[in-house]
PDB file of C-alpha atoms and ligand atoms in Angstrom:
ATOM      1  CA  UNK A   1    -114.564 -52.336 -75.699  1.00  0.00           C
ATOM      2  CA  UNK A   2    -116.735 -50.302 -73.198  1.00  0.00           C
ATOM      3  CA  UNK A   3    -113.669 -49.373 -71.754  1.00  0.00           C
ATOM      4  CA  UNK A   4    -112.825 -47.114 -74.390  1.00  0.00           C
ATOM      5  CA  UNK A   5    -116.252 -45.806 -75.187  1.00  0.00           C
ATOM      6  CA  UNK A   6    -115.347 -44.306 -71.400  1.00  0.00           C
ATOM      7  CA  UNK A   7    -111.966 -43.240 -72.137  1.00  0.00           C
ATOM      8  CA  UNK A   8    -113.297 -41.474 -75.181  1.00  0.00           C
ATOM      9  CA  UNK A   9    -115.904 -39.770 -73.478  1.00  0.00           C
ATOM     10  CA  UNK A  10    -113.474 -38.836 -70.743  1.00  0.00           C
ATOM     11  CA  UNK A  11    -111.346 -37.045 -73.306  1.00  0.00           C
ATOM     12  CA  UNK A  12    -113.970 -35.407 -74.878  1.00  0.00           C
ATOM     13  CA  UNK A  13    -115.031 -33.824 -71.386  1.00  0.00           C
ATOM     14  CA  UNK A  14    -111.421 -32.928 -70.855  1.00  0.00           C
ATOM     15  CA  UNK A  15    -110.983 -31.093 -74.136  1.00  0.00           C
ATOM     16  CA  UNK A  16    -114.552 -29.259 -73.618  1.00  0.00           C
ATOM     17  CA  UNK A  17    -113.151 -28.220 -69.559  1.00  0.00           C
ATOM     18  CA  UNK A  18    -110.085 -27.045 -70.845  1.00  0.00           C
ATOM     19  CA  UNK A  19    -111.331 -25.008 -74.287  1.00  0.00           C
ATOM     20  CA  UNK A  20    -113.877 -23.685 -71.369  1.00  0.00           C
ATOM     21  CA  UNK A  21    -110.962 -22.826 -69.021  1.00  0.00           C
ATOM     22  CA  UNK A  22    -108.937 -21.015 -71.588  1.00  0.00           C
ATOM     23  CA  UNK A  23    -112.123 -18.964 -72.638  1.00  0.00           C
ATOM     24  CA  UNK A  24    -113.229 -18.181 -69.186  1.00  0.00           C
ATOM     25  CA  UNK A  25    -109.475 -17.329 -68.285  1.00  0.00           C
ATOM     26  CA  UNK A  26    -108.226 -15.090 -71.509  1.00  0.00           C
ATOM     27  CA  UNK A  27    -111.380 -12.754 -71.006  1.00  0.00           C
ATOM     28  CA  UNK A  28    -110.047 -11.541 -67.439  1.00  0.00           C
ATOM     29  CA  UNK A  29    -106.591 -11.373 -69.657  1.00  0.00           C
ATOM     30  CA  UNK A  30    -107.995  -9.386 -72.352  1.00  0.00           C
ATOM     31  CA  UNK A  31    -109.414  -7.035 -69.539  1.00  0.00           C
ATOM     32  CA  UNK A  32    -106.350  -6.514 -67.788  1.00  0.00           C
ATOM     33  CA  UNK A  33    -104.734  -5.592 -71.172  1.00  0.00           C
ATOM     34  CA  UNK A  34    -107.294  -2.909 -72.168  1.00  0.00           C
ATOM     35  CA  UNK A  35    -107.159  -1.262 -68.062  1.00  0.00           C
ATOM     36  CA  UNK A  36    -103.496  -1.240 -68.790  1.00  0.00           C
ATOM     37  CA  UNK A  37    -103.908   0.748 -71.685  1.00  0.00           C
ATOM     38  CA  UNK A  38    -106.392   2.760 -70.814  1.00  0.00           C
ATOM     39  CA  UNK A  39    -104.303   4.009 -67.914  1.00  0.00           C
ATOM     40  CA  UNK A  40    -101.480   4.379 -69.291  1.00  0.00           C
ATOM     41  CA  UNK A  41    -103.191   7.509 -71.010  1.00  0.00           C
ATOM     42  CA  UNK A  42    -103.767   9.027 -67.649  1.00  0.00           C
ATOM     43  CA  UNK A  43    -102.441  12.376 -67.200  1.00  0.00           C
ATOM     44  CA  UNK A  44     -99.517  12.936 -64.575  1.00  0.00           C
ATOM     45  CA  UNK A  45    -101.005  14.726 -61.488  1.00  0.00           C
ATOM     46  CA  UNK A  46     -98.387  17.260 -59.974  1.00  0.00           C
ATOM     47  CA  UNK A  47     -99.555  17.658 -56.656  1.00  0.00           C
ATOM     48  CA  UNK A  48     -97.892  20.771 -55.386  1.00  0.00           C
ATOM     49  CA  UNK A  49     -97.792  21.010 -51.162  1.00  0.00           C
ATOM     50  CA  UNK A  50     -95.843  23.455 -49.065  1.00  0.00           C
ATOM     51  CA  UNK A  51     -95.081  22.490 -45.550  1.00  0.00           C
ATOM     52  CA  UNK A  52     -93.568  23.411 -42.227  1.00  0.00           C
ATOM     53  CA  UNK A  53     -91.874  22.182 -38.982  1.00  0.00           C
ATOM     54  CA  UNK A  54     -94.568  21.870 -36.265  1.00  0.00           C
ATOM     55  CA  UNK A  55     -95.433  19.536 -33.953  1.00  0.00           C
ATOM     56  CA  UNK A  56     -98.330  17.592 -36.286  1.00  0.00           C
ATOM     57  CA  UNK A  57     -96.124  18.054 -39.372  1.00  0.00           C
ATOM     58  CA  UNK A  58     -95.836  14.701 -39.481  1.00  0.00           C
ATOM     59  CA  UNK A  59     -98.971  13.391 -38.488  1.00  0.00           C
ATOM     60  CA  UNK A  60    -100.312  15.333 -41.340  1.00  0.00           C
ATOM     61  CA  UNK A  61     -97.667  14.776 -44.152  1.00  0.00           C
ATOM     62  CA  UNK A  62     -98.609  10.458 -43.407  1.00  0.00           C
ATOM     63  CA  UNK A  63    -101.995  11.104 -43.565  1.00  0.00           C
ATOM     64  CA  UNK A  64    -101.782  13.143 -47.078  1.00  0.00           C
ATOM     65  CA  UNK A  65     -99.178  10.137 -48.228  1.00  0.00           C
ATOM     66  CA  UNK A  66    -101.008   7.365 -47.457  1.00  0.00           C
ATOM     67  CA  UNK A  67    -104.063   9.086 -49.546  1.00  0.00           C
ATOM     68  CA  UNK A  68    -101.865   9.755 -52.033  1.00  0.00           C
ATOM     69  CA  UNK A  69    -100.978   6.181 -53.095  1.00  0.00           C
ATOM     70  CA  UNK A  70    -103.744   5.175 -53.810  1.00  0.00           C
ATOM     71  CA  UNK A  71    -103.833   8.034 -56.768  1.00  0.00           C
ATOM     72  CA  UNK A  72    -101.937   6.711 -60.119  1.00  0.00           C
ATOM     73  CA  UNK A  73     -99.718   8.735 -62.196  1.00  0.00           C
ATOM     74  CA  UNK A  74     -98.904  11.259 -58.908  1.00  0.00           C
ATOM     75  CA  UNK A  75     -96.206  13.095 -58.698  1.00  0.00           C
ATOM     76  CA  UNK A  76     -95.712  14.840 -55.691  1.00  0.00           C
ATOM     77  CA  UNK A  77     -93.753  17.707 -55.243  1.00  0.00           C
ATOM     78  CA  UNK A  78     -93.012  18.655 -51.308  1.00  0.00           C
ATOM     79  CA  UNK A  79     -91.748  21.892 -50.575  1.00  0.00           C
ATOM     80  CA  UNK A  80     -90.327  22.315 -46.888  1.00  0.00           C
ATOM     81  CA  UNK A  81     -90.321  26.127 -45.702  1.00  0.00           C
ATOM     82  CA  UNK A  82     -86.664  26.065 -44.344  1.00  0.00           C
ATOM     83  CA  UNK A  83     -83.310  26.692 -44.842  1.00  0.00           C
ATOM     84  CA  UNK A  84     -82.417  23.045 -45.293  1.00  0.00           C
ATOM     85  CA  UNK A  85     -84.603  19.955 -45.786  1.00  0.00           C
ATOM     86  CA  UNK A  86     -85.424  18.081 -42.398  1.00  0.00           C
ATOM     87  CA  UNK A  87     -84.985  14.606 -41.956  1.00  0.00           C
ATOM     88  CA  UNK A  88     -88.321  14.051 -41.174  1.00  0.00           C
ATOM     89  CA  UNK A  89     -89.691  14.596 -44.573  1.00  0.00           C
ATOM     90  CA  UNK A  90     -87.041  13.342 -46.489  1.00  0.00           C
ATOM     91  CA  UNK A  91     -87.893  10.013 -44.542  1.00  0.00           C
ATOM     92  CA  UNK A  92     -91.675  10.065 -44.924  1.00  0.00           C
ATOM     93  CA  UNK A  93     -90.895  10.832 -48.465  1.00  0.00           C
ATOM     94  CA  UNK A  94     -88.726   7.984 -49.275  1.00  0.00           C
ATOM     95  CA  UNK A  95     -91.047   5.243 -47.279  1.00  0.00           C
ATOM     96  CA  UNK A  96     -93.998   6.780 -48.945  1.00  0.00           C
ATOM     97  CA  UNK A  97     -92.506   4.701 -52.028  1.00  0.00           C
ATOM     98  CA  UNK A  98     -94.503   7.792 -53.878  1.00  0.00           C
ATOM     99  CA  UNK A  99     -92.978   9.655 -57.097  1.00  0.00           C
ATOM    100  CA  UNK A 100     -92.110  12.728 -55.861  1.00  0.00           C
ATOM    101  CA  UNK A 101     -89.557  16.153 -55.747  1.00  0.00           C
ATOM    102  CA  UNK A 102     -88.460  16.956 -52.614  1.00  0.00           C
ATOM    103  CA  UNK A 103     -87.622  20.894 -52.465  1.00  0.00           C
ATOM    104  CA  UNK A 104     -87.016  23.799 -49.759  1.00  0.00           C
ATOM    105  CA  UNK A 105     -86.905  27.521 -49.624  1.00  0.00           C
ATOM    106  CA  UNK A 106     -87.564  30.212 -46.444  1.00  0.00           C
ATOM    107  CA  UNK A 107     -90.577  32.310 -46.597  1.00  0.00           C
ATOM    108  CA  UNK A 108     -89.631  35.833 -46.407  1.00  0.00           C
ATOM    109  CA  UNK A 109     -92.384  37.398 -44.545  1.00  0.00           C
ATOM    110  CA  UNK A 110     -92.858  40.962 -44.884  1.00  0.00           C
ATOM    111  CA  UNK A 111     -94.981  43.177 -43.117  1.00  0.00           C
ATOM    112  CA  UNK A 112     -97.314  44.028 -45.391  1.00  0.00           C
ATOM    113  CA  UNK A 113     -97.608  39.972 -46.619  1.00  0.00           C
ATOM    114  CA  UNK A 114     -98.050  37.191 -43.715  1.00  0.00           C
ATOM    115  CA  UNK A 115     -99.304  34.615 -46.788  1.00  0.00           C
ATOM    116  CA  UNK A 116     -97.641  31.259 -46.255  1.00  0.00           C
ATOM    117  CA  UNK A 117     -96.370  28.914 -49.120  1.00  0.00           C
ATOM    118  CA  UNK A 118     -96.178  31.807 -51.487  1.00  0.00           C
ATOM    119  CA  UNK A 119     -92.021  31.248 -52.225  1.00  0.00           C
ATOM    120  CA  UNK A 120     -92.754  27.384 -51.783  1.00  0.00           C
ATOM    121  CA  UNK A 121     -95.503  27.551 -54.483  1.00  0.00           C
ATOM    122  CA  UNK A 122     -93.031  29.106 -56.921  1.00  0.00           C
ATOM    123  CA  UNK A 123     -90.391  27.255 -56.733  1.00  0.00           C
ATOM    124  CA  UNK A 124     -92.801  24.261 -57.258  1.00  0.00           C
ATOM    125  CA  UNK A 125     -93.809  25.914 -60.105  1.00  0.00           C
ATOM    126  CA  UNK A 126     -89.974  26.929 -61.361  1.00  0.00           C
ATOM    127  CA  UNK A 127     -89.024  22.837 -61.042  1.00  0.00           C
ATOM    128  CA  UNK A 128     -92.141  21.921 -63.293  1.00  0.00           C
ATOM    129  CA  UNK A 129     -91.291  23.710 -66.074  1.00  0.00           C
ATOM    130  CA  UNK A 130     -87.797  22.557 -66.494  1.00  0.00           C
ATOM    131  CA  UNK A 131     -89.433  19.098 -66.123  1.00  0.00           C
ATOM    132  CA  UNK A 132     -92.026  19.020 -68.515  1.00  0.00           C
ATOM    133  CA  UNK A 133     -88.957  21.287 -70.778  1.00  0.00           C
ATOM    134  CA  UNK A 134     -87.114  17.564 -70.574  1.00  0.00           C
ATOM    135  CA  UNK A 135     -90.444  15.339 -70.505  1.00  0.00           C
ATOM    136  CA  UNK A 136     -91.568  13.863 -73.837  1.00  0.00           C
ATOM    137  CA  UNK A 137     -94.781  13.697 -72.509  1.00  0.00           C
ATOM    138  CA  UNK A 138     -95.987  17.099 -71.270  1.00  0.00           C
ATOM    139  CA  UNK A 139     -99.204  16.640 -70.552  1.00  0.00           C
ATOM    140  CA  UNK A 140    -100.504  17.224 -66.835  1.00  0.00           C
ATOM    141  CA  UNK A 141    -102.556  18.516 -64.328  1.00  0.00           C
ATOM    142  CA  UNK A 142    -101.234  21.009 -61.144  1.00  0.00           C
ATOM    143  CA  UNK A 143    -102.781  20.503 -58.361  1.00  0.00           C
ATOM    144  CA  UNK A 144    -102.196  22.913 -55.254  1.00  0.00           C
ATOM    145  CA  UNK A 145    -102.328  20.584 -52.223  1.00  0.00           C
ATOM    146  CA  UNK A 146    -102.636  21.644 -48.192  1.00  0.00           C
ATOM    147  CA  UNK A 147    -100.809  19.563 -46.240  1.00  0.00           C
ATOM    148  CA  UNK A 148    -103.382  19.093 -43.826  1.00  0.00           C
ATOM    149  CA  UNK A 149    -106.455  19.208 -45.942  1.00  0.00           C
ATOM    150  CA  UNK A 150    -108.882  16.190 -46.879  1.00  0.00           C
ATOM    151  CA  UNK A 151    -108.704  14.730 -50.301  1.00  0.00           C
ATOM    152  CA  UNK A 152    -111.550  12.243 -51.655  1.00  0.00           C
ATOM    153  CA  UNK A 153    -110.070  10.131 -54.235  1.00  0.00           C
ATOM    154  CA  UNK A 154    -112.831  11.577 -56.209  1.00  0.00           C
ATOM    155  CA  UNK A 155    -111.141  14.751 -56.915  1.00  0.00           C
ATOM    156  CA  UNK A 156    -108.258  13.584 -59.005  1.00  0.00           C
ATOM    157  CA  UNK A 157    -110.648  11.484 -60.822  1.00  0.00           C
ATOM    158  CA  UNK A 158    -112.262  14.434 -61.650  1.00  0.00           C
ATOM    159  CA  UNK A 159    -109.135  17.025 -62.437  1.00  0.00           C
ATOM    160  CA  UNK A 160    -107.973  14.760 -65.429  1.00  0.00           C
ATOM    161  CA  UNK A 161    -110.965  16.189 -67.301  1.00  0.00           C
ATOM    162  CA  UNK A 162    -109.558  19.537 -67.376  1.00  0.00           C
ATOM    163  CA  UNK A 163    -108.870  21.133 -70.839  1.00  0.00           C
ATOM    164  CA  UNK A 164    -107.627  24.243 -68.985  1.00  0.00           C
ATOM    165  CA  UNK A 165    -108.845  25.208 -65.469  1.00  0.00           C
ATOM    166  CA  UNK A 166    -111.335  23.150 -63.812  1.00  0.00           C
ATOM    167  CA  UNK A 167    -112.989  24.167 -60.238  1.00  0.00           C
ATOM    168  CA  UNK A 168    -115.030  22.359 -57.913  1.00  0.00           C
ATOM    169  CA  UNK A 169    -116.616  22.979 -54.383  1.00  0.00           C
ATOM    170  CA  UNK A 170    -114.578  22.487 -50.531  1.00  0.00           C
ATOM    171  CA  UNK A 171    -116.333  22.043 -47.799  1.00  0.00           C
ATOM    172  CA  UNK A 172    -115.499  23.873 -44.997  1.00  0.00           C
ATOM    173  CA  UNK A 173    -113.886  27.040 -46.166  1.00  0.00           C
ATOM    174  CA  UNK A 174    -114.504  30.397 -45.806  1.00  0.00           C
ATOM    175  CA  UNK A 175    -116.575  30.439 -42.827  1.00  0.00           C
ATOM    176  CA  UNK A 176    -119.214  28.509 -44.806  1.00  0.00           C
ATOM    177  CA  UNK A 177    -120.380  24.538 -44.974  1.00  0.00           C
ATOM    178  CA  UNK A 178    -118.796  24.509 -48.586  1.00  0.00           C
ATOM    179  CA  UNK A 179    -117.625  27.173 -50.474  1.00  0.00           C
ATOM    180  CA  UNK A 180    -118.705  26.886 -54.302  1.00  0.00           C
ATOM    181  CA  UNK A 181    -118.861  27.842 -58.181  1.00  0.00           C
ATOM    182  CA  UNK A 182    -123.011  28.213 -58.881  1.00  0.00           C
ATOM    183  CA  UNK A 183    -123.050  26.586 -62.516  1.00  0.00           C
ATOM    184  CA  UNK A 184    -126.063  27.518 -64.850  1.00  0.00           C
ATOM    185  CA  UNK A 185    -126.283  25.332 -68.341  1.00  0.00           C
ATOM    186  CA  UNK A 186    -122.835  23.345 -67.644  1.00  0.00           C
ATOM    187  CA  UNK A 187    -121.102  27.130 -67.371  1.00  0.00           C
ATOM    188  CA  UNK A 188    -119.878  28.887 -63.994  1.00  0.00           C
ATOM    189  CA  UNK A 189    -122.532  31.556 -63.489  1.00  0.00           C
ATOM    190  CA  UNK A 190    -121.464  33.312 -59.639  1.00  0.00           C
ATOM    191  CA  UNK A 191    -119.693  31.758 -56.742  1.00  0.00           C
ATOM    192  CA  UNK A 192    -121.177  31.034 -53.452  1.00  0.00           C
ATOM    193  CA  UNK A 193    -118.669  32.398 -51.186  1.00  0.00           C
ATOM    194  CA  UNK A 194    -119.162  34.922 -47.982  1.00  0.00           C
ATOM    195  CA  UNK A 195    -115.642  35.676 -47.235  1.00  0.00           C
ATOM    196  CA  UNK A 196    -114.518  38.430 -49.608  1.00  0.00           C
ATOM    197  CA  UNK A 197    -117.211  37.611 -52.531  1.00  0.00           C
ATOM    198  CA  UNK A 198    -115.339  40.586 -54.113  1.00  0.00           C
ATOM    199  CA  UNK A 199    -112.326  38.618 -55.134  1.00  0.00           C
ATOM    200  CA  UNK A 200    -111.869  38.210 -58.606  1.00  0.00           C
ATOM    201  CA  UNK A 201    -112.438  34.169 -57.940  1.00  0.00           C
ATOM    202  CA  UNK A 202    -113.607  33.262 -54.535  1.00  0.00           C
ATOM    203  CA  UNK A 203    -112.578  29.879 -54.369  1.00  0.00           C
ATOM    204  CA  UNK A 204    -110.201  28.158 -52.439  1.00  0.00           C
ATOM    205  CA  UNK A 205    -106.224  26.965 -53.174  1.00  0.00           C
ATOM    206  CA  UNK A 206    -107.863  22.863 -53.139  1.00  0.00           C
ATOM    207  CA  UNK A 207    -110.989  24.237 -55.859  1.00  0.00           C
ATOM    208  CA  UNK A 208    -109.415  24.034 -58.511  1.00  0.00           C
ATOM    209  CA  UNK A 209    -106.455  22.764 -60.977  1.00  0.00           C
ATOM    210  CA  UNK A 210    -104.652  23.755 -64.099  1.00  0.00           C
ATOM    211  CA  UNK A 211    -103.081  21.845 -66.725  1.00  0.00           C
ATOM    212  CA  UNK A 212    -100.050  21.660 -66.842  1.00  0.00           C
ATOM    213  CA  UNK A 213     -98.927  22.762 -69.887  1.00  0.00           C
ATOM    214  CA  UNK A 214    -100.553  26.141 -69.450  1.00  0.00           C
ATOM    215  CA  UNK A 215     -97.197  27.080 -67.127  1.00  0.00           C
ATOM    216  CA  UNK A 216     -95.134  26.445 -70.161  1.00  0.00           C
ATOM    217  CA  UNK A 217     -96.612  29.074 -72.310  1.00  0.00           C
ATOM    218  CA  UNK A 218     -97.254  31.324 -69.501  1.00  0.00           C
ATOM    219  CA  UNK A 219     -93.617  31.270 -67.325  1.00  0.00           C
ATOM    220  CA  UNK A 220     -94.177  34.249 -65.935  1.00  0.00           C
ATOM    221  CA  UNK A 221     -97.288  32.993 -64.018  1.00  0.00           C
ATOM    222  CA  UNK A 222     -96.853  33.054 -60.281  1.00  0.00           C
ATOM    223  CA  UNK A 223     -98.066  33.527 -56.931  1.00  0.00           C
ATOM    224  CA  UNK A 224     -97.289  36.817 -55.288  1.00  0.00           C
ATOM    225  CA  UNK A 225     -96.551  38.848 -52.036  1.00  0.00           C
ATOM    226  CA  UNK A 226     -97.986  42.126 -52.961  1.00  0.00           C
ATOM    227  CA  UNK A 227    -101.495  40.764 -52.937  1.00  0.00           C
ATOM    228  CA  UNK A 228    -104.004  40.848 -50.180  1.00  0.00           C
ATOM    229  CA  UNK A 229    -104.660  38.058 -47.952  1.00  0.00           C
ATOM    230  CA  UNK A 230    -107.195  35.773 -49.599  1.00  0.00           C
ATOM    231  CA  UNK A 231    -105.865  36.594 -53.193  1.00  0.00           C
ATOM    232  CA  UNK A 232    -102.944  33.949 -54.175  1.00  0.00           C
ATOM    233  CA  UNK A 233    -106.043  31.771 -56.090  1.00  0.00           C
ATOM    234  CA  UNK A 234    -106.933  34.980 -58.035  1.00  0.00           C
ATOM    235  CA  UNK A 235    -103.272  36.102 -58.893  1.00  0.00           C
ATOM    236  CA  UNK A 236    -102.545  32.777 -60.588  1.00  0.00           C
ATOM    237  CA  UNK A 237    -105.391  31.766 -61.926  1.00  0.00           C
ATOM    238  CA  UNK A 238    -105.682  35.063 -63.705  1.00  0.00           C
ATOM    239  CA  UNK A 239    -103.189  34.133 -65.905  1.00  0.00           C
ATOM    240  CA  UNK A 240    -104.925  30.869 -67.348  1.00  0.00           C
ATOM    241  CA  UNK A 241    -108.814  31.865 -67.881  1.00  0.00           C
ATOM    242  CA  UNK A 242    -111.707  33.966 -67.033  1.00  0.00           C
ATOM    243  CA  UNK A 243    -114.399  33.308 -65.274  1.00  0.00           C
ATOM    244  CA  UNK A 244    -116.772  32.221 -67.962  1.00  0.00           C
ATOM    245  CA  UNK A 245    -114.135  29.801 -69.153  1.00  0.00           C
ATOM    246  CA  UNK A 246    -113.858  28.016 -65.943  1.00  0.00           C
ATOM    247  CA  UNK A 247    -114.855  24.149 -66.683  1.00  0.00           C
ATOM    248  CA  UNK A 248    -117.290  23.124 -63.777  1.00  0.00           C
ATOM    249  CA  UNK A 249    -116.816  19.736 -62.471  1.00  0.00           C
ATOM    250  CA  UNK A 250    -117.875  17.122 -59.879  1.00  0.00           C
ATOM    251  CA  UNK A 251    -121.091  16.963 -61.627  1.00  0.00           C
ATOM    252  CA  UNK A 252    -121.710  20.381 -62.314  1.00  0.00           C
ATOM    253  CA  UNK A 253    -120.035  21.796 -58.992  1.00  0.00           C
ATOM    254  CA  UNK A 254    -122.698  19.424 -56.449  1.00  0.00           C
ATOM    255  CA  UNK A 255    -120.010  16.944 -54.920  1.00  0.00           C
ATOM    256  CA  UNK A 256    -117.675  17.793 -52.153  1.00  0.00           C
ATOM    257  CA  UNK A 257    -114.986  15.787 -52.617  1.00  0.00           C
ATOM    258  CA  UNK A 258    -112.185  18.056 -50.510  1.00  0.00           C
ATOM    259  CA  UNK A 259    -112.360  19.448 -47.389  1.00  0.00           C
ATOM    260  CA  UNK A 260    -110.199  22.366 -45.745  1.00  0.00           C
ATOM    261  CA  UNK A 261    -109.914  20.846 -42.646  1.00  0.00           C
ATOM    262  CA  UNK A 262    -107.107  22.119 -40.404  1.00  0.00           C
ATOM    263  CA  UNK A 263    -105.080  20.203 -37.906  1.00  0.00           C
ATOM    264  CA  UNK A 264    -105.965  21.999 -33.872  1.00  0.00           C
ATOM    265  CA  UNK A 265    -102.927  23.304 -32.792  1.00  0.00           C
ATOM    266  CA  UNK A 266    -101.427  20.468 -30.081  1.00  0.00           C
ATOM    267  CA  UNK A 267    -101.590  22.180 -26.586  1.00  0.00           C
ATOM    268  CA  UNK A 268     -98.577  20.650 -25.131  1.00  0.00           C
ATOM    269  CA  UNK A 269     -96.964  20.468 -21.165  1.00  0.00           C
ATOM    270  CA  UNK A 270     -93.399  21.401 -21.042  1.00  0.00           C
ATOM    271  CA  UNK A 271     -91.982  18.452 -18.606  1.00  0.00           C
ATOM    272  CA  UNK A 272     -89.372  20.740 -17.089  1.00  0.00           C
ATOM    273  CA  UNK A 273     -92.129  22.888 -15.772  1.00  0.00           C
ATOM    274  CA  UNK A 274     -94.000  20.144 -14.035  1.00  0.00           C
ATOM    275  CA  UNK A 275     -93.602  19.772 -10.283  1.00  0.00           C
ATOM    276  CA  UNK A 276     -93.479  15.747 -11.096  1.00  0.00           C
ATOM    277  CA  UNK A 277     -90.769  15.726 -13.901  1.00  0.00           C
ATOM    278  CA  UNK A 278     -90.976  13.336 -16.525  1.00  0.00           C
ATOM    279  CA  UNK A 279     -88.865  12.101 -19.494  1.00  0.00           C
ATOM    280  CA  UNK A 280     -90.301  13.932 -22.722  1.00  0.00           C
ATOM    281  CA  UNK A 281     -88.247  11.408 -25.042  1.00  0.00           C
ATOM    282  CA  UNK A 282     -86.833  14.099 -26.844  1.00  0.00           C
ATOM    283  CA  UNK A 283     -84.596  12.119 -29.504  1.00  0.00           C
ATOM    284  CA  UNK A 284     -88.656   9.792 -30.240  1.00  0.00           C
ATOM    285  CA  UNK A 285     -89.198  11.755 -34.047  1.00  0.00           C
ATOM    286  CA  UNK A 286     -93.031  12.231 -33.499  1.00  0.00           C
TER     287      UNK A 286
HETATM  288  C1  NAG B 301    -123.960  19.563 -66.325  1.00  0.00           C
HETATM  289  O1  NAG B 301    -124.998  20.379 -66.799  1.00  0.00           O
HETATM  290  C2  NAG B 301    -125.154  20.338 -68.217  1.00  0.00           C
HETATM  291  C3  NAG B 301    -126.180  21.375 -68.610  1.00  0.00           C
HETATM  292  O2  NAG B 301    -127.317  21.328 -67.801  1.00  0.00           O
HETATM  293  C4  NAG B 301    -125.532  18.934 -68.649  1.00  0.00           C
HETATM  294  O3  NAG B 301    -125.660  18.869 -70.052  1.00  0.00           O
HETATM  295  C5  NAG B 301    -124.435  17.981 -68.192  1.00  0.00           C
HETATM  296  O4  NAG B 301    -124.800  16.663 -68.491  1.00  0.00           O
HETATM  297  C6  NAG B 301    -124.185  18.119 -66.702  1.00  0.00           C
HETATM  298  N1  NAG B 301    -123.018  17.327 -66.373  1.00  0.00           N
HETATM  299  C7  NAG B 301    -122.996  16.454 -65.365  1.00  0.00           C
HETATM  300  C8  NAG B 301    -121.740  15.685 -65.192  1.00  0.00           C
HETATM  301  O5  NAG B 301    -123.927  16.273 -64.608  1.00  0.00           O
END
């Protein structure tokens, strides 16, 4: 008879384990669930990045791509300045296991305009709108990306807030520690920039996005070769918003979370030259 008294009281310690397992288990479940769906509202990030052939190319691009991964809902559209794409990036891109448009088109230089990633910009821009034409879902966020810049995860946290065009301080830019919008009352009041304060916004290419449905009902926006040095940020943006409407974020423009840091131009030996030849590897893709 005591036997079962013990059995009994095993079962009912059983039955109170596992009711306690299965509450302590579907809670983490139930979590999971509610992420999911939370996420799944996230709004596609089309990070837009011109690049060239030179000798950190790559160096840079797996730097940006490993950053990059650990954004959700990117897509990232690479746009190589030459007459073909390279094997390089086409590589990189593929390993990157990153959704992404690989594009290419020469810059045509002219003497009056020197600016880089002006015809790589718009063709960028030409491919998003007949993709968000097809998309169901057209909501977005561009997002004009150095290649060799620094990018704080923070920063595409904070560009999915944007109704229309938010802006944010760099660091590092424009001869200054960080380049930024001055916000008064939650509203852009100045900018604190010293090279050319005159522009009509002083901020850099990596302070600011736009959604990206704003390109659908103004096609015709584009960057351009007949402005001045300094000016691509102005030409486009003047399409999409004044200054008053900018939307300050990273708490009210007083986080850096990106940096326009630039990659020192390698200084390399040419081994032919050298009174002690040596093998330079040439066929090792650096
Ligand atoms: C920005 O400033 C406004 C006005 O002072 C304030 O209401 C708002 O909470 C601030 N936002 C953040 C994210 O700090």
């Amino acid at each position: 008879m005591p036997f079962v008294n013990i059995k009994k009281q095993y079962l009912a310690m059983g039955l109170l384990i596992f009711v306690m397992l299965f509450l302590f288990n579907t809670r983490p479940v139930f979590q999971c669930q509610f992420n999911a769906e939370v996420s799944s509202y996230l709004p596609v990030i089309y990070g837009i990045t011109p690049t060239y052939a030179r000798l950190a190319q790559k160096a840079d691009l797996t730097r940006l791509s490993q950053t990059l991964m650990h954004v959700k809902n990117l897509h990232w559209v690479v746009i190589e300045d030459s007459l073909e794409k390279t094997k390089l990036v086409a590589n990189l891109l593929k390993e990157s296991n990153l959704k992404y448009t690989h594009l290419n088109i020469k810059t045509h230089k002219t003497k009056q305009s020197t600016a880089s990633g002006v015809e790589q910009r718009n063709l960028a821009l030409d491919w998003l709108k007949g993709h968000l034409q097809k998309s169901e879902d057209q909501r977005g966020v561009v997002y004009f990306m150095d290649d060799d810049n620094t990018y704080s995860l923070k920063v595409f946290d904070e560009m999915r807030k944007i109704k229309r065009v938010g802006v944010w301080p760099v660091g590092i830019v424009g001869g200054m520690r960080v380049e930024m919008p001055l916000v008064t009352d939650g509203k852009v009041s100045g900018f604190n920039a010293w090279w050319k304060p005159f522009r009509p916004f002083p901020i850099d290419m990596a302070g600011f996005a736009i959604n990206a449905t704003l390109f659908l009902e103004h096609p015709e926006a584009k960057f351009s070769r007949k402005v001045q040095s300094g000016f691509q940020e102005s030409e486009i943006l003047k399409y999409f918003t004044t200054r008053d409407e900018l939307e300050p974020l990273a708490e009210n423009c007083t986080k850096v979370f990106v940096w326009h840091t630039r990659t020192q131009k390698p200084s390399i030996v040419n081994p032919q030259k050298l009174k002690r030849p040596i093998a330079s590897y040439d066929h090792i893709e650096v």
